[in-house]
Short mmCIF file of C-alpha atoms in Angstrom, two decimals:
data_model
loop_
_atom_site.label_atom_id
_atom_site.label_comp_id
_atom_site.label_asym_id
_atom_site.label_seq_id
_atom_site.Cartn_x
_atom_site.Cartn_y
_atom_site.Cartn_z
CA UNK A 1 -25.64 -106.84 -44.25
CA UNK A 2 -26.78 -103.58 -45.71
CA UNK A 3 -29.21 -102.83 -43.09
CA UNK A 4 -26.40 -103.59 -40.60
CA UNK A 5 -23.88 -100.87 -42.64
CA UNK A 6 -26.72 -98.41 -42.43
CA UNK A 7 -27.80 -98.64 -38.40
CA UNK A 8 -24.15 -98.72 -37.44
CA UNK A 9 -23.42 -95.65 -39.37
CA UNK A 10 -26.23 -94.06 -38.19
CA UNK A 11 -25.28 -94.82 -34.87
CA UNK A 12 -21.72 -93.72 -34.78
CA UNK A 13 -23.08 -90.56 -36.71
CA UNK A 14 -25.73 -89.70 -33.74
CA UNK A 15 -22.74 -90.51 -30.99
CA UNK A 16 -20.30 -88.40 -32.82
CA UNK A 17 -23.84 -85.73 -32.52
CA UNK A 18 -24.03 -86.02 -28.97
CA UNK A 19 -20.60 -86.24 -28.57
CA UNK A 20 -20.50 -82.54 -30.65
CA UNK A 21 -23.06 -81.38 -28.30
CA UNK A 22 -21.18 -82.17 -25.12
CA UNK A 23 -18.30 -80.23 -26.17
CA UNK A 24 -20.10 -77.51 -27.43
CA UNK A 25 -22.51 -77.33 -23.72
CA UNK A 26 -18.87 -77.65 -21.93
CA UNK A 27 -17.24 -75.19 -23.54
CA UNK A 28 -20.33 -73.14 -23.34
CA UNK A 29 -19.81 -73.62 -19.60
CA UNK A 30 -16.44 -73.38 -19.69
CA UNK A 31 -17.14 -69.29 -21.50
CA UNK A 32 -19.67 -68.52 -19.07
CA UNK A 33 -17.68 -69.82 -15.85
CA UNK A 34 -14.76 -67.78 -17.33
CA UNK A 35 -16.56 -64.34 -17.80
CA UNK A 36 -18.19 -65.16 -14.17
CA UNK A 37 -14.76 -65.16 -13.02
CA UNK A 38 -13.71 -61.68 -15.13
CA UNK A 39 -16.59 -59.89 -13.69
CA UNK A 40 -15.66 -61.20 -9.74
CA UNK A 41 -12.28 -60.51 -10.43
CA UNK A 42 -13.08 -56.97 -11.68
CA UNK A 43 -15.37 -56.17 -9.01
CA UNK A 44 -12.75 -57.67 -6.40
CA UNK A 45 -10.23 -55.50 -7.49
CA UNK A 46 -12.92 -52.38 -7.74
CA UNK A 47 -13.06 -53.00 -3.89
CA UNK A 48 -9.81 -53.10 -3.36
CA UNK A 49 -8.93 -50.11 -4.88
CA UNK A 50 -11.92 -48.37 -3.24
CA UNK A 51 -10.17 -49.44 -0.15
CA UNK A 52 -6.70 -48.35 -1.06
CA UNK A 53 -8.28 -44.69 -1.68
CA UNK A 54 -9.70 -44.16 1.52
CA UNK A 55 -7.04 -44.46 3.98
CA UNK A 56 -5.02 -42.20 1.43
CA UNK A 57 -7.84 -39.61 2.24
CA UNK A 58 -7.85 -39.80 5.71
CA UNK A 59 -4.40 -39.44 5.77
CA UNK A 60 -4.99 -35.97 3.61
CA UNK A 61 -7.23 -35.37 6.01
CA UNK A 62 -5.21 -36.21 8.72
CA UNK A 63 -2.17 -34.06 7.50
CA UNK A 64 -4.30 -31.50 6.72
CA UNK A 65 -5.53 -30.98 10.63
CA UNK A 66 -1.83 -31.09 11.47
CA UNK A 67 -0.70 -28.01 9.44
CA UNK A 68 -3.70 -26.03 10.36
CA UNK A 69 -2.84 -27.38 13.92
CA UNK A 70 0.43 -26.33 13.55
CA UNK A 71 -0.08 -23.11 11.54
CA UNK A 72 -2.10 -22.04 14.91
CA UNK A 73 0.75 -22.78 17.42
CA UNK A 74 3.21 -20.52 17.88
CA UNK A 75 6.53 -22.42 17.85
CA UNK A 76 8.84 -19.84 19.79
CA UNK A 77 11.28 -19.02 16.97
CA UNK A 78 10.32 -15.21 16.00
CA UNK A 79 10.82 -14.67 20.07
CA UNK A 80 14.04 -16.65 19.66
CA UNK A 81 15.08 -14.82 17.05
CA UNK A 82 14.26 -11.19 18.81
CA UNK A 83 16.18 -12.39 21.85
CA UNK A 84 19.21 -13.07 19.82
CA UNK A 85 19.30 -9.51 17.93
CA UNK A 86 18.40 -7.53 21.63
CA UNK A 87 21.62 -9.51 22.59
CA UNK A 88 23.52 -8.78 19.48
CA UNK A 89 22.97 -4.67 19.58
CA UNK A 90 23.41 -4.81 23.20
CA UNK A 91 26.85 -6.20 22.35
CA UNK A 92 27.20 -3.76 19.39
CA UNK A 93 25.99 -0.75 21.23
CA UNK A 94 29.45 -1.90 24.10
CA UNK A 95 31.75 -2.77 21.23
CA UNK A 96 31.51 0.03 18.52
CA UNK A 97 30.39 -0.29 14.87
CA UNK A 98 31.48 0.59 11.19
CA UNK A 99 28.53 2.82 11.68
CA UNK A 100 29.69 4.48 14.76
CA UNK A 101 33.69 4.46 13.11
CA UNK A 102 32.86 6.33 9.87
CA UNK A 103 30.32 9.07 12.13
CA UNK A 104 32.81 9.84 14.29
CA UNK A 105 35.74 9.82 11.48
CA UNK A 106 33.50 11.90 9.56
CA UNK A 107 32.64 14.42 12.36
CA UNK A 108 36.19 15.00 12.91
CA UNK A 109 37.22 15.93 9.07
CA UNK A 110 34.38 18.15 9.25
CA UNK A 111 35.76 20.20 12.44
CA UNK A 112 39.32 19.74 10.98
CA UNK A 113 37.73 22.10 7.81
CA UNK A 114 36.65 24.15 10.22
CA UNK A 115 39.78 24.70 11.95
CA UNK A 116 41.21 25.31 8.69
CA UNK A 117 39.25 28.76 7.98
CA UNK A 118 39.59 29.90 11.60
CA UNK A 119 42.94 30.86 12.07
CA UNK A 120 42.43 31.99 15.61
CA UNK A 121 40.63 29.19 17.24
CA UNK A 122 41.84 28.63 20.72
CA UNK A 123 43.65 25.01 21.87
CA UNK A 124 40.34 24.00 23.54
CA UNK A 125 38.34 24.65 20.42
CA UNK A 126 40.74 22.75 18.11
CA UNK A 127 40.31 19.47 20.93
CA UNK A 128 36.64 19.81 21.05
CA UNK A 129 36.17 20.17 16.62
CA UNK A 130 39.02 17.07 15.88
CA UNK A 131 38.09 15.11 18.96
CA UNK A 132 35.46 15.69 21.33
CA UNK A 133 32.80 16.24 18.68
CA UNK A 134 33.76 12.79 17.47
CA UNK A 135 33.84 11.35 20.34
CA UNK A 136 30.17 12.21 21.37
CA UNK A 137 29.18 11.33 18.01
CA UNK A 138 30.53 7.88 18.73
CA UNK A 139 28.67 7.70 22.20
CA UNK A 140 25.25 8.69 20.74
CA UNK A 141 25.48 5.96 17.97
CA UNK A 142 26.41 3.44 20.49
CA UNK A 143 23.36 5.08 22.88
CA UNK A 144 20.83 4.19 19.54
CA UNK A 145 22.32 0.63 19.70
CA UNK A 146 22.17 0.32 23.32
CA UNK A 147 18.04 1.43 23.01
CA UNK A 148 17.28 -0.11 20.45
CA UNK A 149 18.25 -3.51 21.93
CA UNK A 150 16.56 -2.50 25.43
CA UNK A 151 13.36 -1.90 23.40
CA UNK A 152 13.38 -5.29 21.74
CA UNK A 153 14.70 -7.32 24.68
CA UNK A 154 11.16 -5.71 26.64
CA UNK A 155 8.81 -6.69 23.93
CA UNK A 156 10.30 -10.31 23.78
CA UNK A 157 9.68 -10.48 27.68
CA UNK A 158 6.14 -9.45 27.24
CA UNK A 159 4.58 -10.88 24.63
CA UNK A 160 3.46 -14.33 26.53
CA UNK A 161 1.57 -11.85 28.27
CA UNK A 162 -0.41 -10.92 24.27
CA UNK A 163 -0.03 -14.60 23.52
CA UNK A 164 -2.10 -17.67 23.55
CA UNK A 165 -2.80 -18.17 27.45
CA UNK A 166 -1.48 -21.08 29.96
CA UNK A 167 1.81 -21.30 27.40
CA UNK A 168 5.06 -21.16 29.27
CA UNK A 169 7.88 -19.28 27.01
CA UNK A 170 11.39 -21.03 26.83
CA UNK A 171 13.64 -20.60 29.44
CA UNK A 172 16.54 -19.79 26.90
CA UNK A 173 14.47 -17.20 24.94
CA UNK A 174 13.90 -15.41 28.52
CA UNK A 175 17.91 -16.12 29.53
CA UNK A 176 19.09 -14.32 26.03
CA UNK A 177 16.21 -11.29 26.18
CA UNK A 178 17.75 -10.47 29.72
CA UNK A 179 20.74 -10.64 28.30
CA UNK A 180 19.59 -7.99 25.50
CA UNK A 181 18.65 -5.92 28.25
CA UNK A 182 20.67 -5.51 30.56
CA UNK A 183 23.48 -5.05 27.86
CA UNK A 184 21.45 -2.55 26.28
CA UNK A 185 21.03 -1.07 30.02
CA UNK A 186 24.62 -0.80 30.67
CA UNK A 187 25.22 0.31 26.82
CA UNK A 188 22.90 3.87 27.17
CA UNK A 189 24.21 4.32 30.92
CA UNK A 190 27.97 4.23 29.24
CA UNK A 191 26.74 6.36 26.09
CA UNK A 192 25.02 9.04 28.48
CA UNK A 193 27.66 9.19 30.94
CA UNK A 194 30.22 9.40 27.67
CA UNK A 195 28.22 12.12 25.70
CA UNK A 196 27.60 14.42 28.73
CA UNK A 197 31.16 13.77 29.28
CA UNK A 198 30.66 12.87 32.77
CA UNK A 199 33.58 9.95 31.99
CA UNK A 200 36.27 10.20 29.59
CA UNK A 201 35.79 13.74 29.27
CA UNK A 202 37.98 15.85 27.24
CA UNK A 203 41.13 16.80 28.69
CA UNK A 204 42.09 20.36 29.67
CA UNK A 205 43.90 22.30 27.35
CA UNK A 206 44.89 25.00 29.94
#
């Protein structure tokens, strides 16, 4: 019976051995399957980040060969922009301006100081120094206007012609430079006519 006590102790104690071992080898495996899958995962989501990063440099590189495409096209709007201000002085140059106003208001205080130490000036004279002076002051400031926006409404029509080649300008920016010009035109054919007093000249004093 002792014998018998012994063995069967001896063989539960080598099962509960082997049994140690098992668990030990599996969880063993268990580590090393475990850091296998760490080190996939890690280089998995390496890749994918790799691959995230390069269609975020092609589109830098892409946007970058826009601008520079862009930066070498010219888009229209400085000619635009000229057209509109020919226009605008050609319109100035017909209507008047506070700069012409305060010339002409100016030129006649200074003739009416004139008049004011000449006691003898003749009815003609005193027309000319309060109004006639003023008036061609007027004309001539309305003549700078009127070439001024003839000069820019001529550059705008020419510069395709200095421009990148085979590039059509916009029919509007064309429409508004003639419109600069031939106002400006009609402007300096008024402020000539007016200065030289070949219309609205001064009346005759007798």
């Amino acid at each position: 019976m002792g014998t018998k006590t012994v063995d069967e102790a001896g063989a539960e104690t080598g099962t509960e051995a082997k049994r140690d071992e098992q668990t030990v080898d599996v969880t063993k495996t268990d580590k090393a399957e475990a850091s296998t899958d760490n080190e996939t995962g890690a280089a998995e989501a390496a890749g994918n980040a790799a691959d995230v990063e390069e269609p975020d440099e092609a589109d830098e590189d892409l946007a970058d060969g826009t601008d520079s495409a862009d930066a070498g096209q010219d888009t229209g709007v400085g000619q635009g922009a000229a057209a509109v201000v020919s226009a605008g002085l050609g319109v100035v140059s017909l209507t008047g301006s506070w700069v012409a106003t305060v010339a002409a208001a100016r030129e006649s205080l200074d003739g009416q100081l004139q008049l004011q130490t000449s006691s003898n000036a003749s009815v003609a004279t005193q027309v000319k120094e309060v109004y006639g002076d003023a008036w061609a002051t007027t004309a001539l400031i309305g003549g700078l206007f009127a070439l001024a926006a003839l000069i820019v409404g001529v550059v705008v029509l020419v510069r395709p012609a200095f421009g990148a080649p085979g590039k059509p300008q916009a029919a509007w920016i064309k429409s508004v430079a003639w419109a600069g010009v031939s106002l400006g035109v009609v402007g300096l054919v008024l402020a000539v006519a007016k200065y030289s007093d070949v219309i609205l000249g001064l009346p005759s004093a007798g």
